[in-house]
CSV table of C-alpha atoms in Angstrom, one decimal:
chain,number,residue,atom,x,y,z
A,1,UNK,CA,10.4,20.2,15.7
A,2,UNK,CA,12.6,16.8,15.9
A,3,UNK,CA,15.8,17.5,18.2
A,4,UNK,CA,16.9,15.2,21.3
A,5,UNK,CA,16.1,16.4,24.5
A,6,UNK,CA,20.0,16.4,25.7
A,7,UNK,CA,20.0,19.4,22.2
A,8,UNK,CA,17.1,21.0,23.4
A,9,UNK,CA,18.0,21.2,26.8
A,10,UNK,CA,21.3,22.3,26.0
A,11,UNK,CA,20.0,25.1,24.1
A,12,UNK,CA,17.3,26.4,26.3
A,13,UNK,CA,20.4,26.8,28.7
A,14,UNK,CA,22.7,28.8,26.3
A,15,UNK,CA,19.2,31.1,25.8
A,16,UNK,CA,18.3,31.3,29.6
A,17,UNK,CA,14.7,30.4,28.3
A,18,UNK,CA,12.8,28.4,31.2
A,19,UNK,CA,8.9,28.3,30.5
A,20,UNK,CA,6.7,30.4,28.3
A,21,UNK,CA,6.3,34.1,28.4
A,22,UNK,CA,3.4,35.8,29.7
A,23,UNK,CA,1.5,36.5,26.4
A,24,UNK,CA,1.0,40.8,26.1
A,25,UNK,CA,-1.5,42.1,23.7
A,26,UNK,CA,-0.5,41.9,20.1
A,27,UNK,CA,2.0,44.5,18.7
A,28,UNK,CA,4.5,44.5,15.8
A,29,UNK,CA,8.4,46.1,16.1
A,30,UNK,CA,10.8,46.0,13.4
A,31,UNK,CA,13.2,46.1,16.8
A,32,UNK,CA,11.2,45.0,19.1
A,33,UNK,CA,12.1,45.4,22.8
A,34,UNK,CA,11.3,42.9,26.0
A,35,UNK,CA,8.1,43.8,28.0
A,36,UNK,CA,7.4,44.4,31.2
A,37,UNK,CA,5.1,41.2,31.8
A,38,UNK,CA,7.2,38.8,30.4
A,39,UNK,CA,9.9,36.8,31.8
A,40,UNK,CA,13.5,37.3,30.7
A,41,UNK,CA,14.1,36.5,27.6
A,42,UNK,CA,10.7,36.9,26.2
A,43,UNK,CA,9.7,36.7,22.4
A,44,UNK,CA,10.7,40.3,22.0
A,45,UNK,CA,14.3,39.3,23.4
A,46,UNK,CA,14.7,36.3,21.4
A,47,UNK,CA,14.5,38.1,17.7
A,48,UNK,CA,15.8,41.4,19.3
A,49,UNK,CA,19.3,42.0,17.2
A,50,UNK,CA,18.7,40.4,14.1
A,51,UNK,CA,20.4,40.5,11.5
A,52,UNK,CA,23.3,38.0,13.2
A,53,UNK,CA,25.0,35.0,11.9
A,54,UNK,CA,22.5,32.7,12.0
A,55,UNK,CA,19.4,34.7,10.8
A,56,UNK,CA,18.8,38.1,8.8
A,57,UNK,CA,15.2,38.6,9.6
A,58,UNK,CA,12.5,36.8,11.8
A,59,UNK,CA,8.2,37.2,11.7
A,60,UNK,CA,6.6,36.1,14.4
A,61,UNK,CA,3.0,35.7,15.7
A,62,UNK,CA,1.8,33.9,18.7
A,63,UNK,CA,-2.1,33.6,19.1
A,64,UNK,CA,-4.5,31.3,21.3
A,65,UNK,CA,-6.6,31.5,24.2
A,66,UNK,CA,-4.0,32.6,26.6
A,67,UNK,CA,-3.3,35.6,24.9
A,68,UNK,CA,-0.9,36.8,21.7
A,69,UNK,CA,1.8,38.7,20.7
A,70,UNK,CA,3.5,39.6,17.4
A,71,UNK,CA,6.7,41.0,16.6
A,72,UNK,CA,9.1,41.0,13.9
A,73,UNK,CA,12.7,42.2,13.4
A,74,UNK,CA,16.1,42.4,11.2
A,75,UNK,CA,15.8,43.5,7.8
A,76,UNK,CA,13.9,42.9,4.2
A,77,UNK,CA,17.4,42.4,2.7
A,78,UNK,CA,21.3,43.1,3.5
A,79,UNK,CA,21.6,46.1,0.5
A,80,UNK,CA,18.9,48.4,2.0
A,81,UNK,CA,18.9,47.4,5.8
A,82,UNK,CA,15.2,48.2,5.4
A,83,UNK,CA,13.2,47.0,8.1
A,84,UNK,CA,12.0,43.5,7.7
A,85,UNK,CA,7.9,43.5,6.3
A,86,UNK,CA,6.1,41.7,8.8
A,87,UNK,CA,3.2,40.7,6.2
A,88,UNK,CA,5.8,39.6,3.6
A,89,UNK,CA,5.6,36.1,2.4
A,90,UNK,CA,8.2,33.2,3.1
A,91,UNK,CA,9.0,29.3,1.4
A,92,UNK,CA,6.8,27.2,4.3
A,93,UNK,CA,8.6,24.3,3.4
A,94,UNK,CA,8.1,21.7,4.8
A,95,UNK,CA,4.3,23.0,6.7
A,96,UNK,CA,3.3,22.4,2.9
A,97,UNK,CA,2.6,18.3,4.3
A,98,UNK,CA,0.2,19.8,6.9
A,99,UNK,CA,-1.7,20.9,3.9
A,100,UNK,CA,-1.4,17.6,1.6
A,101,UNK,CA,-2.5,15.1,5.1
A,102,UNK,CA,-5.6,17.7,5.5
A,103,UNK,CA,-6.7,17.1,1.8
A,104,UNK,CA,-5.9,13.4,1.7
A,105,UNK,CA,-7.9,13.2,5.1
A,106,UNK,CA,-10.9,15.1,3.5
A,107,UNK,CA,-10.7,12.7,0.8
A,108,UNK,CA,-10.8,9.5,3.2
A,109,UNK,CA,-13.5,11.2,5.0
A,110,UNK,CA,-15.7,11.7,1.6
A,111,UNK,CA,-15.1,7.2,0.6
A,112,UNK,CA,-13.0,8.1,-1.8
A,113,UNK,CA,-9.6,7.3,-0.1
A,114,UNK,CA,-9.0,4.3,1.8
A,115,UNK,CA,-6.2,5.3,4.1
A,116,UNK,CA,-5.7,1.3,4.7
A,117,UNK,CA,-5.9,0.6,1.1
A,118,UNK,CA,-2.2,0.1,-0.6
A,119,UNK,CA,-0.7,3.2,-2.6
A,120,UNK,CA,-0.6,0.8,-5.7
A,121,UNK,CA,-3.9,0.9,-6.1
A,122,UNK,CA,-4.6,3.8,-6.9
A,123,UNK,CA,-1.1,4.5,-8.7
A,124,UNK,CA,-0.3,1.2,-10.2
A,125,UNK,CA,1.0,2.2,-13.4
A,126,UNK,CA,3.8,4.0,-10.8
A,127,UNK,CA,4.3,1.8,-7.8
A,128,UNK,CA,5.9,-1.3,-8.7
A,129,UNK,CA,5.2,-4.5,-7.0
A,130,UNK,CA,8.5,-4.6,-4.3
A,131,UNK,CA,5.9,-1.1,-2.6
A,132,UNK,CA,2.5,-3.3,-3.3
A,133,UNK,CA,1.9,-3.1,0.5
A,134,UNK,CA,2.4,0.2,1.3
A,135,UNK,CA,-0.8,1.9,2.2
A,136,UNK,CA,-2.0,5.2,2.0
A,137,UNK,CA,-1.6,5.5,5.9
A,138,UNK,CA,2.2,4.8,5.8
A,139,UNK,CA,3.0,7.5,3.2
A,140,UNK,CA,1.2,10.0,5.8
A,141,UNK,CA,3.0,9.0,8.8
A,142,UNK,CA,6.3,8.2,7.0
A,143,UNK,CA,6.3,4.3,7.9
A,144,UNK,CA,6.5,3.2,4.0
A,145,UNK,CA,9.8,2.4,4.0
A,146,UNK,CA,10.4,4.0,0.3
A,147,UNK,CA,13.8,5.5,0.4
A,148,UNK,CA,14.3,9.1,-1.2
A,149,UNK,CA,14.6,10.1,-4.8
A,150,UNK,CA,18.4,10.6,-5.9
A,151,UNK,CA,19.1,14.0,-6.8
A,152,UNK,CA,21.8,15.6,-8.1
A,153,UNK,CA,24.8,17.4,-6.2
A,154,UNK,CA,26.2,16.8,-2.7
A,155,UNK,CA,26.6,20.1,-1.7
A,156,UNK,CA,24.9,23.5,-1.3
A,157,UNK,CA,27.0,25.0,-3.9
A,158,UNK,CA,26.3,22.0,-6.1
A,159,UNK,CA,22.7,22.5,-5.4
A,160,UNK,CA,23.0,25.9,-5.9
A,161,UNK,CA,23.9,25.3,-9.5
A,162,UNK,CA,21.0,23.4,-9.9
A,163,UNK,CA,18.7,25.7,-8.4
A,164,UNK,CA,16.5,26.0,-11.4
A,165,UNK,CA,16.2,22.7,-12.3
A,166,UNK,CA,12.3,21.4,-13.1
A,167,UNK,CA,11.3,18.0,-11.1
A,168,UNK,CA,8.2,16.3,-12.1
A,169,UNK,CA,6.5,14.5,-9.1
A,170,UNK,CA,6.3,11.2,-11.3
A,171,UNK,CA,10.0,11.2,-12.0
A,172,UNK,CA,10.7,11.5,-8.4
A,173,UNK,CA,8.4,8.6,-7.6
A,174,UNK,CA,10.3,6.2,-10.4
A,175,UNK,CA,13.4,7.3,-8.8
A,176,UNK,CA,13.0,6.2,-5.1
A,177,UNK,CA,11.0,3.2,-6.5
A,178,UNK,CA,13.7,1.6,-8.4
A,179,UNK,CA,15.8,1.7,-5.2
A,180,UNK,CA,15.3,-1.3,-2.8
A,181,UNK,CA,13.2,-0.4,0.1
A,182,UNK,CA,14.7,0.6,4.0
A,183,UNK,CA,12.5,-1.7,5.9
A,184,UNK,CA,9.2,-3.2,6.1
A,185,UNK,CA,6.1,-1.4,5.6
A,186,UNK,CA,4.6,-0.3,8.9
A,187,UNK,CA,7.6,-1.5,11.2
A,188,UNK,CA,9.8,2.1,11.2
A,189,UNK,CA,10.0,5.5,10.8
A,190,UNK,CA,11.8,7.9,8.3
A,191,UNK,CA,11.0,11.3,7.7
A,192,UNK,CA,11.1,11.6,4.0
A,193,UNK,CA,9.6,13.8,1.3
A,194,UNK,CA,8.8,11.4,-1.0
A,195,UNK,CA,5.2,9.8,0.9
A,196,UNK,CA,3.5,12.7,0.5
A,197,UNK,CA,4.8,13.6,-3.0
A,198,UNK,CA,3.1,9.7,-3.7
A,199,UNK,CA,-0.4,11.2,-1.7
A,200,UNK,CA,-0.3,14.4,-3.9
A,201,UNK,CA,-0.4,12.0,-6.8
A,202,UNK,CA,-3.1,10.0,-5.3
A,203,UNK,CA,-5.3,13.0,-4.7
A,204,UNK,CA,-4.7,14.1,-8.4
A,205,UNK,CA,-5.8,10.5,-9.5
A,206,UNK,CA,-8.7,10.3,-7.7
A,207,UNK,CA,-10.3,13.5,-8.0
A,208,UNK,CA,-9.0,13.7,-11.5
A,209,UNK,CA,-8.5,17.5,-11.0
A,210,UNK,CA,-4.5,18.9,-9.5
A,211,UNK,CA,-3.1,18.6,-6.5
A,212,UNK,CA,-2.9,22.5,-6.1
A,213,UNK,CA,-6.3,23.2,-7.1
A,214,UNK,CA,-7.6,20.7,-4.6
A,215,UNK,CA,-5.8,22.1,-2.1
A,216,UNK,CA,-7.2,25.2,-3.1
A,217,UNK,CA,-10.5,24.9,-3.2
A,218,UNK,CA,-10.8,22.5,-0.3
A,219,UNK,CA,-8.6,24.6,2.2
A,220,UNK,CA,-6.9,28.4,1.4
A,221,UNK,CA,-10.1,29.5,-0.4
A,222,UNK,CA,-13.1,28.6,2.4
A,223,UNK,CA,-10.5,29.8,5.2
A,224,UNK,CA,-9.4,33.1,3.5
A,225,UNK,CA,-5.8,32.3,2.9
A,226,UNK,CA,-5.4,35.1,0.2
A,227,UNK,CA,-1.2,34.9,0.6
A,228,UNK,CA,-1.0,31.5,0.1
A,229,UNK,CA,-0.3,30.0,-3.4
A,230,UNK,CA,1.7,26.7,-5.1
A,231,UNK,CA,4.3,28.3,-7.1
A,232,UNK,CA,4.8,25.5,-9.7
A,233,UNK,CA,8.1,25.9,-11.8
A,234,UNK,CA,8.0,29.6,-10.8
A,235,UNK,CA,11.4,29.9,-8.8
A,236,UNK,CA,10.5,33.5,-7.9
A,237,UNK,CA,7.8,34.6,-4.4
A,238,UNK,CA,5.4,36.9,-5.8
A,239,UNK,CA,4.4,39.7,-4.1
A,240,UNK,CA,6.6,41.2,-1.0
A,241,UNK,CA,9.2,39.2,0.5
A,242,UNK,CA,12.1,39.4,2.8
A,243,UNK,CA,15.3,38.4,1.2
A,244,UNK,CA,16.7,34.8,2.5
A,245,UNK,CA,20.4,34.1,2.1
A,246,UNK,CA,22.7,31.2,2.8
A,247,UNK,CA,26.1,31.0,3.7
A,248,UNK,CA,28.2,29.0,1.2
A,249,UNK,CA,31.2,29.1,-1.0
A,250,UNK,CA,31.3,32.0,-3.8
A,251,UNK,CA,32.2,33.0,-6.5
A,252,UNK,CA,36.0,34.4,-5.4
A,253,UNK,CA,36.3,31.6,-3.2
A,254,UNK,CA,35.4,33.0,0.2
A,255,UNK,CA,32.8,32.3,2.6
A,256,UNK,CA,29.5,34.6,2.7
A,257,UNK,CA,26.0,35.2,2.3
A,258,UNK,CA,24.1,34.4,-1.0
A,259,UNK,CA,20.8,35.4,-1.9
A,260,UNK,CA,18.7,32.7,-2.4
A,261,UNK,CA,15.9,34.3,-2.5
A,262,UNK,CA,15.2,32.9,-6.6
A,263,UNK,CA,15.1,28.9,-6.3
A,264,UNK,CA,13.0,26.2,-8.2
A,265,UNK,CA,10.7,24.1,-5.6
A,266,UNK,CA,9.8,21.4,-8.0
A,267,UNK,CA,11.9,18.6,-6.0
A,268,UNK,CA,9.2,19.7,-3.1
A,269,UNK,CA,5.9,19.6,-4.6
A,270,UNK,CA,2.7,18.1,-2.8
A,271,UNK,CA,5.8,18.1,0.2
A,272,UNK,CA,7.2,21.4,0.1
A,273,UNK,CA,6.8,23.9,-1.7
A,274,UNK,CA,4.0,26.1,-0.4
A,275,UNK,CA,4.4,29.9,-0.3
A,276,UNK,CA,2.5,31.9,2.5
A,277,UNK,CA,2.5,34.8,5.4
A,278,UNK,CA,2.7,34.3,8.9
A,279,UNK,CA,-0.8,35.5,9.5
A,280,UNK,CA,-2.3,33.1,6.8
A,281,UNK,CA,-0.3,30.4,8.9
A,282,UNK,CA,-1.6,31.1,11.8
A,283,UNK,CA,-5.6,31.3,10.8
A,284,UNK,CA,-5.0,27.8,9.1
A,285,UNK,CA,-3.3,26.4,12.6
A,286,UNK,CA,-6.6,27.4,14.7
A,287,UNK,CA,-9.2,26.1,12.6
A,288,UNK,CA,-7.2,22.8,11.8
A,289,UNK,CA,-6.5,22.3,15.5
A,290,UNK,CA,-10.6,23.4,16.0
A,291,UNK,CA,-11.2,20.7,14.1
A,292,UNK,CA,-12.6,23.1,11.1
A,293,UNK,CA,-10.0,21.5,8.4
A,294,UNK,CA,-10.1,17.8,8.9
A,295,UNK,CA,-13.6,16.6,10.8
A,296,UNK,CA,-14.6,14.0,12.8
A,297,UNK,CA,-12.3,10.9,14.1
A,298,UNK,CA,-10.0,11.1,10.9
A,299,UNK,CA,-8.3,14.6,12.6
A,300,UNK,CA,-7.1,11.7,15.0
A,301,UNK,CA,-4.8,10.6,13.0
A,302,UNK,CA,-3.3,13.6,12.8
A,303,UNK,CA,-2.7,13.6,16.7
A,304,UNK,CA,-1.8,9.5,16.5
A,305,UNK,CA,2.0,8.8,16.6
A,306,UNK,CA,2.8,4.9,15.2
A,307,UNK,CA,4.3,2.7,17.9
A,308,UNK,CA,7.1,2.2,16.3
A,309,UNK,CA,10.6,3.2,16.1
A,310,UNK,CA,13.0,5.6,13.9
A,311,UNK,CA,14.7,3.9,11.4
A,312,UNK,CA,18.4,5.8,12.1
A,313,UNK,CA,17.6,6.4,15.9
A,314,UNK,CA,15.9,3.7,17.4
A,315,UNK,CA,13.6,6.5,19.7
A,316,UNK,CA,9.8,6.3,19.4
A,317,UNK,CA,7.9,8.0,16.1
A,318,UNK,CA,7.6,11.8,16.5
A,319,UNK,CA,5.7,12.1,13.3
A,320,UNK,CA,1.5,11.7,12.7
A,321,UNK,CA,-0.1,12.2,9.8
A,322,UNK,CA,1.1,15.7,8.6
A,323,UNK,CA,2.4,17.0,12.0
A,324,UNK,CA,4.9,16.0,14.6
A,325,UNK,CA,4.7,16.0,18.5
A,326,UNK,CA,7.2,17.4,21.2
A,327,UNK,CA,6.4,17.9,25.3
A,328,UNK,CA,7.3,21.5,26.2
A,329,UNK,CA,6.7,22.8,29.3
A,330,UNK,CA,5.0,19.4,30.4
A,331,UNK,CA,2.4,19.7,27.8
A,332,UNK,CA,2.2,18.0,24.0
A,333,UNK,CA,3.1,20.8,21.3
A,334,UNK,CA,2.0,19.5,17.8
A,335,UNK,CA,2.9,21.1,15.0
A,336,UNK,CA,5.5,21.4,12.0
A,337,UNK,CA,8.8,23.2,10.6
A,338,UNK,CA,9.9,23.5,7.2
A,339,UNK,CA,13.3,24.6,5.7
A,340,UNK,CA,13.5,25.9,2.1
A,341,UNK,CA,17.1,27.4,1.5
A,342,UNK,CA,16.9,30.8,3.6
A,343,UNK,CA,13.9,30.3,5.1
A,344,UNK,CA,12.6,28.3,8.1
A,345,UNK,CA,8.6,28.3,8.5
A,346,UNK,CA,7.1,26.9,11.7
A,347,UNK,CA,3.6,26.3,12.8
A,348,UNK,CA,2.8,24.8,16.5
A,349,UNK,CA,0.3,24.5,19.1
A,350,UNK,CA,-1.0,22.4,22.2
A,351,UNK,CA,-3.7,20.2,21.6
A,352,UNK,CA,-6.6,22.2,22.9
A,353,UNK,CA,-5.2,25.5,21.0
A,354,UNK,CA,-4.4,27.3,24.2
A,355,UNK,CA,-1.2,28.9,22.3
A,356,UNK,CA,0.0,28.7,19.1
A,357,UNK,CA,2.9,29.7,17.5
A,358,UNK,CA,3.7,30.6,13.9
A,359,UNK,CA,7.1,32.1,12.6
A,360,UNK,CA,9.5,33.0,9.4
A,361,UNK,CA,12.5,32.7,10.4
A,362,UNK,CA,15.0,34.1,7.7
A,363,UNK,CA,17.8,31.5,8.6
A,364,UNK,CA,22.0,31.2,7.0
A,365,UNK,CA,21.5,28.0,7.1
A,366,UNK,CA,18.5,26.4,7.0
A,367,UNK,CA,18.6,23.3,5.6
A,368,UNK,CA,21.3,22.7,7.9
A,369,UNK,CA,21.7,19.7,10.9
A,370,UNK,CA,20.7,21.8,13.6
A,371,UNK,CA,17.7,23.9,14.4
A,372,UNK,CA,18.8,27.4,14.0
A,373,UNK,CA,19.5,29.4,17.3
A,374,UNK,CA,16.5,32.3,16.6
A,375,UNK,CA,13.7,29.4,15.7
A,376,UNK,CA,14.6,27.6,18.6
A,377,UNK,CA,14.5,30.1,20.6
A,378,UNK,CA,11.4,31.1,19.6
A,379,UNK,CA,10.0,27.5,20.0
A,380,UNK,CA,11.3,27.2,23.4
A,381,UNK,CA,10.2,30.4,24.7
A,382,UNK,CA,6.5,30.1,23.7
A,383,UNK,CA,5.9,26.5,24.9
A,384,UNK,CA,9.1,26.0,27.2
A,385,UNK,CA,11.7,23.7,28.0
A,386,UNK,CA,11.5,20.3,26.7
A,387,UNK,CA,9.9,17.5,29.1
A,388,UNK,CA,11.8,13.7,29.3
């Protein structure tokens, strides 16, 4: 949810969105049309005409106290043109840290992690002694200063290749720890993967159980998330699932589409690599932001933005402990996006739960610099334009 205003604003112009729509009861269209209620463009409008360049399909719930709607649109994949499933599931991405703060949280809020206590204590066969002051805290809210883990290729193509290539969340660790560090602990910000692939560890050594199976038993299982599952080295989504595609090189040396449906998530982990459904999304958004996931004053922290800077920008922290903040339509919208190669995942709300928004957005390129027209628009047309 991380764009400059001036990129925001200029998109909400392009999209002629202006505040958030009048909600309508909840109904699903595989081309869904605008309703009466709702202001031009409304959700309906945003994902009507899918497939397009820059998405194939799009799943989309809104839900809250102020009413919901739900819609989907484009297609399960380009062979068929069959209408997109709106119950299929999606790569989260990113949303997967959501998860790994809540059961870290838990974990703090049971004595058994010290979120002031330094990483190294609980991993010191791992951390070396240039990270001995890096707390739990800092890998949460991304203030560690622990640079990312080299990987191989430059590229999409290159990653492409690699696709099926199995990371282990150790050697990931040993590679961004051997690098020297991008500031000091506490004093920026830099939105990495690699804190929270360090807290999955940390729940795995103190619990002495996995990561996934923690997660497991501690959130999908008491909340009913039945389509929500780790995949581990498995670089296929079981059960239904709209095709993703990117746009990259191939093999004759044009441009196009490739499915990329079939890619490895290893390099993700405890950070990324959580499959789910937009409904399943949604249910875990309310109770979290109900304060049914995390309890007491630790959920704080996940509504607590550092006071201090980016590291490449120089603008205040956006990101908490799991989530990130942006004002829309003159109201805080917390929440978080992920990007796994054709797929962007969103989950959103304002701080009292009024609305929330969840969506799958099937994007060409969505690992890419900008935020892909459709899941913008969809952003911007449930909360609103963004406020300076």
């Amino acid at each position: 949810m991380r764009k400059s205003t001036r990129t925001l604003l200029a998109a909400a112009l392009v999209l002629g969105v202006a505040a958030g729509p009048a909600l309508t009861p909840a109904f699903a269209a595989s081309q869904p049309a605008a309703t009466a209620e709702a202001p031009t463009p409304d959700l309906s409008a945003v994902i009507a005409g899918l497939p397009r360049a820059d998405a194939t399909a799009a799943l989309v719930r809104v839900g809250g106290t102020e009413g919901s709607w739900q819609g989907s649109a484009g297609v399960h994949d380009l062979e068929s043109n069959a209408p997109a499933d709106p119950a299929a599931r999606f790569r989260a991405g990113s949303v997967t840290k959501v998860f790994t703060a809540a059961t870290v949280l838990q974990l703090a809020a049971e004595g058994r992690i010290d979120l002031d206590r330094p990483a190294r204590a609980y991993l010191p066969d791992l951390i070396p002694g240039r990270y001995a002051r890096v707390t739990v805290r800092q890998l949460l809210n991304h203030t560690h200063g622990i640079p990312a883990a080299d990987m191989p290729g430059e590229t999409v193509e290159e990653w492409y290749a690699n696709r099926f290539a199995v990371h282990s969340p150790e050697e990931l660790v040993r590679s961004a720890t051997a690098q020297p560090r991008e500031f000091r602990p506490g004093t920026k910000q830099h939105y990495l993967n690699i804190g929270y692939t360090i807290a999955g560890l940390i729940v795995e050594r103190v619990t002495g159980d996995s990561y996934e199976h923690q997660v497991e038993r501690r959130i999908l299982r008491p909340l009913g998330l039945r389509d929500t599952y780790f995949p581990g080295a498995d670089p296929e989504i079981r059960g239904p699932y709209n095709h993703g595609y990117q746009t990259m090189r191939l093999d004759d040396g044009s441009t196009g589409l490739r499915d990329v449906s079939v890619w490895g998530t290893t390099d993700g982990w405890a950070a990324g690599d959580l499959i789910s459904t937009t409904a399943d999304l949604e249910r875990f958004t309310q109770v979290l932001f109900k304060g049914g996931v995390v309890r007491g004053p630790l959920l704080e922290e996940m509504f607590t933005l550092p006071k201090v800077p980016d590291f490449a920008s120089g603008d205040p922290a956006a990101y908490s402990a799991g989530l990130s903040m942006k004002k829309l339509g003159g109201r805080e919208v917390w929440g978080k996006t992920g990007g796994r190669w054709g797929y962007n995942t969103a989950i959103a709300s304002t701080r009292d739960g009024g609305r929330t928004l969840v969506y799958s957005v099937n994007s060409t390129d969505a690992k890419g610099q900008d935020m892909p027209r459709t899941a913008l628009g969809l952003m911007l047309a449930t909360f609103g334009t963004p406020s300076e």
